[in-house]
CSV table of C-alpha atoms in Angstrom, one decimal:
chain,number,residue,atom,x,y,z
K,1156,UNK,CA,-10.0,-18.7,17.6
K,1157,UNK,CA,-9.4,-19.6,14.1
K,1158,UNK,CA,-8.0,-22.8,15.0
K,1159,UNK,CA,-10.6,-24.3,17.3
K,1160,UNK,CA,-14.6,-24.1,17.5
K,1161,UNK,CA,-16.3,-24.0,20.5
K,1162,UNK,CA,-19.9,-24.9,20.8
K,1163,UNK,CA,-21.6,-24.8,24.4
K,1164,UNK,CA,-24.5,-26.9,25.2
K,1165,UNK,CA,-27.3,-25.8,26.9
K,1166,UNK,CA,-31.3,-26.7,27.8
K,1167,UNK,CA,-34.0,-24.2,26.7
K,1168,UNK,CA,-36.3,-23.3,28.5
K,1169,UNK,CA,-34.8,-21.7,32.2
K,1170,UNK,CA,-36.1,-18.3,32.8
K,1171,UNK,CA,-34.0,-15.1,34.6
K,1172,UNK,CA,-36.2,-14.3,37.3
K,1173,UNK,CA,-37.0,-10.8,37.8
K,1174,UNK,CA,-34.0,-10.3,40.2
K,1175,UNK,CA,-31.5,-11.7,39.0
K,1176,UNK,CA,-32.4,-9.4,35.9
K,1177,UNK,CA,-32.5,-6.1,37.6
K,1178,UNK,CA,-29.1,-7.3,38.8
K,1179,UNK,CA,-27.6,-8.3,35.4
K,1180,UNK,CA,-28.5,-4.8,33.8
K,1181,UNK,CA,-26.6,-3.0,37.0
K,1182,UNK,CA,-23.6,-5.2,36.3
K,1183,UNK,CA,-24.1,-4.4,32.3
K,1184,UNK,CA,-24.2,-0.9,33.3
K,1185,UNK,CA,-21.2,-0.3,35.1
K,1186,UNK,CA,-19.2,-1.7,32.9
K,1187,UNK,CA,-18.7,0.4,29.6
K,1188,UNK,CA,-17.0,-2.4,27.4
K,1189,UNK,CA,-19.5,-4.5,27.9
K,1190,UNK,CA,-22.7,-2.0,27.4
K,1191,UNK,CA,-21.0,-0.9,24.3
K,1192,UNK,CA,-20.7,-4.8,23.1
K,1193,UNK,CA,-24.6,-5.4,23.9
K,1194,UNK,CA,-25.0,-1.8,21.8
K,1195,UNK,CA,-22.6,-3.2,18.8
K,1196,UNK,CA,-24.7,-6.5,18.4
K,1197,UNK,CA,-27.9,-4.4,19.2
K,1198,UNK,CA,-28.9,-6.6,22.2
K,1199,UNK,CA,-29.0,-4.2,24.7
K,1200,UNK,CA,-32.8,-3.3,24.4
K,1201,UNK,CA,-34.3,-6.7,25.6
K,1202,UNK,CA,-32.1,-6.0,29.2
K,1203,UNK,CA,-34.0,-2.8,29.4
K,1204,UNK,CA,-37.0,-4.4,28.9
K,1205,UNK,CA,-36.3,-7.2,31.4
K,1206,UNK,CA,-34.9,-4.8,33.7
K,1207,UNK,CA,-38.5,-3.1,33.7
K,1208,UNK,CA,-40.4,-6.2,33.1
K,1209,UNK,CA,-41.5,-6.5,29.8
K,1210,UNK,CA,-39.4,-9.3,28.6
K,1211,UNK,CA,-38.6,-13.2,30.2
K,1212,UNK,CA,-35.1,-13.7,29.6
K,1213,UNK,CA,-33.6,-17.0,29.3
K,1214,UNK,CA,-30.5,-18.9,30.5
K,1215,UNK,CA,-29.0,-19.7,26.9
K,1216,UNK,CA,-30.0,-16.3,25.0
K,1217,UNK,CA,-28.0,-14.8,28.3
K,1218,UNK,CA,-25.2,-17.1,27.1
K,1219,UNK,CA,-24.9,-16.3,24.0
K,1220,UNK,CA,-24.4,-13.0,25.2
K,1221,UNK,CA,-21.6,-13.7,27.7
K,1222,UNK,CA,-23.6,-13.7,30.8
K,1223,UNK,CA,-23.6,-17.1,32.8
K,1224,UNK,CA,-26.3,-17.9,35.1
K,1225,UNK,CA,-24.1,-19.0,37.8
K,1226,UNK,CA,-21.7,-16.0,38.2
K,1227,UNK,CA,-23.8,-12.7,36.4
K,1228,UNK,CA,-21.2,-10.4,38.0
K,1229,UNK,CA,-18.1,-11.6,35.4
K,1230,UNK,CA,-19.4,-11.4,32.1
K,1231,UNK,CA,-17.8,-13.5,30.1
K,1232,UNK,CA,-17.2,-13.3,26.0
K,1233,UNK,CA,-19.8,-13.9,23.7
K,1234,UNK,CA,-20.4,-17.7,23.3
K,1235,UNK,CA,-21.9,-19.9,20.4
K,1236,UNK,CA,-24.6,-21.5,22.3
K,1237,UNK,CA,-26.9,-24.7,20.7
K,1238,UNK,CA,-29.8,-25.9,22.4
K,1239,UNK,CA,-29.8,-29.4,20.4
K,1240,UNK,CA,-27.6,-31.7,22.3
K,1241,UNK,CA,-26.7,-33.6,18.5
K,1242,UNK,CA,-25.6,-30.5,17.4
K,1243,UNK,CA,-23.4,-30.0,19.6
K,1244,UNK,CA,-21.3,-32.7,20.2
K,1245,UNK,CA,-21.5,-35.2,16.9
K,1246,UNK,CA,-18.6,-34.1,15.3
K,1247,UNK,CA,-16.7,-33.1,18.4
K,1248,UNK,CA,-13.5,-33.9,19.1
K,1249,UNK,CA,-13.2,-33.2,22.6
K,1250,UNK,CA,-16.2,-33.3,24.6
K,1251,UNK,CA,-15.7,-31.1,27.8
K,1252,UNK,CA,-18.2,-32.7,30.5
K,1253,UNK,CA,-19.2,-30.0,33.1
K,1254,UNK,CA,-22.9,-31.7,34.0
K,1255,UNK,CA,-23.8,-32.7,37.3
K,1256,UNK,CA,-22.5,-36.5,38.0
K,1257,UNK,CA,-26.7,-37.2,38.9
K,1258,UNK,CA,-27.2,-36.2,35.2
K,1259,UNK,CA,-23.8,-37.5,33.4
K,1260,UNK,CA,-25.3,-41.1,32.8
K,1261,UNK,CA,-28.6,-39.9,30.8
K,1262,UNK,CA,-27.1,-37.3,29.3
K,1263,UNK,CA,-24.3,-39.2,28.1
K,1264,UNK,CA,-26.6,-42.3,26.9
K,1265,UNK,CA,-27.9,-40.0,24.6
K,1266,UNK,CA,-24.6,-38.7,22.8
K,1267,UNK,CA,-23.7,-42.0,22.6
K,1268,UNK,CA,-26.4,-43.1,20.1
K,1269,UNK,CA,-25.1,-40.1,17.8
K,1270,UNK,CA,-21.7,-41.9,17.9
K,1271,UNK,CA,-22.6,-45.2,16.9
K,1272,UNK,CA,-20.6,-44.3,13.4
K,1273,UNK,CA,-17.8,-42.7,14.4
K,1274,UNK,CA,-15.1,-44.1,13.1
K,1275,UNK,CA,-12.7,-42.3,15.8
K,1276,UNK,CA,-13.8,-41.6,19.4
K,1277,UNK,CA,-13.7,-38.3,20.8
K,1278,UNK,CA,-11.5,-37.1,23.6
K,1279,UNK,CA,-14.0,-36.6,26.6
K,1280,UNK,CA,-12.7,-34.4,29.9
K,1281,UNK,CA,-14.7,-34.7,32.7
K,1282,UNK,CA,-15.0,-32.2,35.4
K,1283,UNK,CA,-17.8,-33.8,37.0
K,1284,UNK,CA,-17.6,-34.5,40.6
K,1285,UNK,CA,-19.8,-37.5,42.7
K,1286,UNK,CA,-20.0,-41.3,43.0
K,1287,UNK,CA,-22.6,-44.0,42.0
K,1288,UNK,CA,-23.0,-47.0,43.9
K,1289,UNK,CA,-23.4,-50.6,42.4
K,1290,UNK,CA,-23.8,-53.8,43.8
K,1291,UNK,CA,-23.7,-56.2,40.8
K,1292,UNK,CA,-21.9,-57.7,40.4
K,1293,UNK,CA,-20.1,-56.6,43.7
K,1294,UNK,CA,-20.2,-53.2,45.9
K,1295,UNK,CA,-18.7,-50.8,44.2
K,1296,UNK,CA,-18.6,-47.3,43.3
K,1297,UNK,CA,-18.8,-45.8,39.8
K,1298,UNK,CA,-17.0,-42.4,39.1
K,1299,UNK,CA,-18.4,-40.3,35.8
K,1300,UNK,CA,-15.5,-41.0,34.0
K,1301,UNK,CA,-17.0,-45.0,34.0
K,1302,UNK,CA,-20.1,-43.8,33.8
K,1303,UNK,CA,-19.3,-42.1,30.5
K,1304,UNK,CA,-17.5,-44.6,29.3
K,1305,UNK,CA,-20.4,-47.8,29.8
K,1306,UNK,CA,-22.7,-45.3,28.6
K,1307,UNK,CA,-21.1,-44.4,25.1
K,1308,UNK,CA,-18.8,-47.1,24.5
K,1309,UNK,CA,-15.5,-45.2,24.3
K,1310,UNK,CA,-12.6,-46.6,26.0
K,1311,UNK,CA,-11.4,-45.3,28.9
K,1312,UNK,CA,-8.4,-44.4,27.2
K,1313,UNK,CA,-9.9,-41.3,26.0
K,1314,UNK,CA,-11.8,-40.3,28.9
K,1315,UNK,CA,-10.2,-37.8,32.0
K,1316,UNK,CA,-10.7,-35.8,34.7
K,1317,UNK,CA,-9.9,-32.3,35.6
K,1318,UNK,CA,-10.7,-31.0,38.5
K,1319,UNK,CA,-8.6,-28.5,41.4
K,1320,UNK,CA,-9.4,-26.3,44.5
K,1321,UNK,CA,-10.8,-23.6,41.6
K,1322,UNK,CA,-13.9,-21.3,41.4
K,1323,UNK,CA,-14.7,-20.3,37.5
K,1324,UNK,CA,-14.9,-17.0,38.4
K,1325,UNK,CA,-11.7,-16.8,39.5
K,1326,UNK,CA,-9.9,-18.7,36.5
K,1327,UNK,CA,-11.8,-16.7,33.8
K,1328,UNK,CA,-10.4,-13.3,36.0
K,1329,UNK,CA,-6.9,-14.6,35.8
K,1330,UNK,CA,-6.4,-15.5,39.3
K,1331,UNK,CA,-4.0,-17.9,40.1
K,1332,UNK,CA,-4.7,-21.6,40.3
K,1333,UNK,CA,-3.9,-25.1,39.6
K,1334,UNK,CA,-5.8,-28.3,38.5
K,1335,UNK,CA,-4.5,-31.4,37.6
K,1336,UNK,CA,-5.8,-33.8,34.6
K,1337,UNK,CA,-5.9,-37.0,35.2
K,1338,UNK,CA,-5.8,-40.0,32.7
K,1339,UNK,CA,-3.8,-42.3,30.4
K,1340,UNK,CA,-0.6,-40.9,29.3
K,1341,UNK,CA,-1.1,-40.3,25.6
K,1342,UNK,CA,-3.8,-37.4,26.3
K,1343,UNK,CA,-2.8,-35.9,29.4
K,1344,UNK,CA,0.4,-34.7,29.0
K,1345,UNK,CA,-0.4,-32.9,25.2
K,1346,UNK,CA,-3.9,-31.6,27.2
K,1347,UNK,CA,-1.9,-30.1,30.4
K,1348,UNK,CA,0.3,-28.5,28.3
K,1349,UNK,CA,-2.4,-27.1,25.9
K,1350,UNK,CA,-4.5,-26.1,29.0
K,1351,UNK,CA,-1.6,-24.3,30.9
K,1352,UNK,CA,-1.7,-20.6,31.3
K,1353,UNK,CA,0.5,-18.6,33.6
K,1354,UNK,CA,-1.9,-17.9,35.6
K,1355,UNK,CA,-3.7,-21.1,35.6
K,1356,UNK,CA,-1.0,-23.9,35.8
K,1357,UNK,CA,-2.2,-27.8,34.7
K,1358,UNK,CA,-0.5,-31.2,36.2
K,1359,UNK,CA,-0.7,-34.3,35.2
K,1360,UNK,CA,-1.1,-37.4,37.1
K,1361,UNK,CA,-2.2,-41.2,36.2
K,1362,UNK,CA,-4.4,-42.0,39.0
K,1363,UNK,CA,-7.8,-41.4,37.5
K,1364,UNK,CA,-10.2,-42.6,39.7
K,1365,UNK,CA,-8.9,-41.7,43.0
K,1366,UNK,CA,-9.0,-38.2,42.0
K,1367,UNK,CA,-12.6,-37.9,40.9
K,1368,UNK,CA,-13.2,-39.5,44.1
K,1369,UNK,CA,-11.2,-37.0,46.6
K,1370,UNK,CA,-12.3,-34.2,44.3
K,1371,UNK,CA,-15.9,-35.1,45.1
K,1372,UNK,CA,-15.0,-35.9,49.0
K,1373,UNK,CA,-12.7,-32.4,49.2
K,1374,UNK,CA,-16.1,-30.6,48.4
K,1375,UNK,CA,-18.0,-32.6,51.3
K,1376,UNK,CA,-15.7,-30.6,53.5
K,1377,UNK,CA,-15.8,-27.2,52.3
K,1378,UNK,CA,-19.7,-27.6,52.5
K,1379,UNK,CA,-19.2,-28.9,56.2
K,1380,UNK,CA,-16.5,-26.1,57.1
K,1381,UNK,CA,-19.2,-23.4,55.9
K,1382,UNK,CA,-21.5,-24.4,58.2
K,1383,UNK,CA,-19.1,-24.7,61.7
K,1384,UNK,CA,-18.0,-21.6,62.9
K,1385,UNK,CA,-14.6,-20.5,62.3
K,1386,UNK,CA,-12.9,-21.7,65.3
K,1387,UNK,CA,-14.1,-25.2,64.5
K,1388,UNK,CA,-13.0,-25.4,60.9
K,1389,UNK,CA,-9.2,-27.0,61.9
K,1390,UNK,CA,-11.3,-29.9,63.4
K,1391,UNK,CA,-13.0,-30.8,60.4
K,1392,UNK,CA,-10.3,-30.8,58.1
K,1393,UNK,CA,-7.9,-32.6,61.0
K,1394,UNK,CA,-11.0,-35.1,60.6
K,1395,UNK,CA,-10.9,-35.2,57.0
K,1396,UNK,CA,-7.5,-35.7,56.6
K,1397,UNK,CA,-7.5,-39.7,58.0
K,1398,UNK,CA,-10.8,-40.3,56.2
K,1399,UNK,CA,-9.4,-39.1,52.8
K,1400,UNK,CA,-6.0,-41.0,53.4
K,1401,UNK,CA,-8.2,-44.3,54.2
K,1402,UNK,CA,-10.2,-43.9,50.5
K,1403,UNK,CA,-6.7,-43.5,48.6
């Protein structure tokens, strides 16, 4: 922590619905560590008054506090949260991408006019997953990694991909699983030893694009297979398996 600082980007503005707040105050509640943290930094009061009403409480002020929108029941650590996208990434150097590949382009245009003067790009790991399609000046399809890289002008070089059959959840619990980064050869290999953990273990591999591609494709399936029954599931990935092989 006294090495490295880590600022976490987030819009303003998305309210905790009334639910999902009576839900987060049971989770704070039945863990003690965490009640006594909210007690420490004397936030605990404003999930009472959620809990009973009285208070909106929003997605970043949650964050700040360790609690992520997307998985409430594993509070995480306390987090330096910005709201002001220039803030957060001007003087970055590495830029961990974890927006939607619909929003990676816009986003991305934006950072790129506070980078104009940098004299040295920033490292930029993308775990976005999806395609774009383009037909100038040929059919194609553009991964985010590209897109990040037309959009702010640094070289491809510096730009890679991680991505692995992972749930956040589960990585931030210490469960056991793998990932591999993909990219050129002078960051990957310092990054997937940086990123390794016992329980989390990081490969490397060159082939950028066809990874964000099958990582993207891999989750097509799993949404298919949860809506088949059971029984049917080893059809659908039998399927899968010849239409994954003919995009590689």
């Amino acid at each position: 922590r006294d090495k490295a600082q880590v600022r976490v980007w987030r819009r303003p503005g998305r309210a905790v619905d009334r639910a999902t707040a009576e839900h987060l105050f049971e989770v704070i509640n039945a863990r003690e560590a965490v009640l006594r943290r909210l007690i420490r930094r004397c936030a605990y009061l404003k999930y009472v008054e959620a809990r009973l009403g009285d208070r909106t409480l929003y997605a970043d002020e949650i964050l700040r506090d360790g609690f992520c929108l997307n998985m409430i029941d594993t509070p995480l650590c306390p987090l330096k949260v910005v709201t002001n996208l220039q803030e957060a990434v001007w003087d970055a150097d590495i830029v961990i991408n974890g927006l939607p590949s619909t929003e990676t382009r816009e986003v991305f245009g934006e950072i790129g006019r506070y980078w104009k003067e940098r004299i040295n790009p920033p490292i930029i790991i993308s775990l976005a997953k999806g395609i774009e399609a383009s037909l100038d000046p040929m059919p194609r399809i553009i991964t985010p990694t590209q897109m990040i890289a037309n959009a702010t002008g640094v070289p491809l070089e510096n730009i890679l991909y991680l991505g692995g059959p992972n749930i956040a959840s589960e990585i931030y619990n210490k469960e056991y699983a793998n990932a591999r980064i993909c990219g050129s050869e002078k960051w990957r290999k310092p990054l997937s030893k940086f990123l390794r953990q016992p329980h989390f273990i990081v490969w490397d591999n060159s082939d950028l694009i066809t990874h964000e591609v099958m990582g993207g494709l891999k989750n097509i399936y799993a949404i298919g297979a949860g809506k088949f029954p059971f029984a049917l599931n080893h059809c659908l990935i039998l399927l899968s398996m010849p239409h994954i092989i003919s995009f590689s």
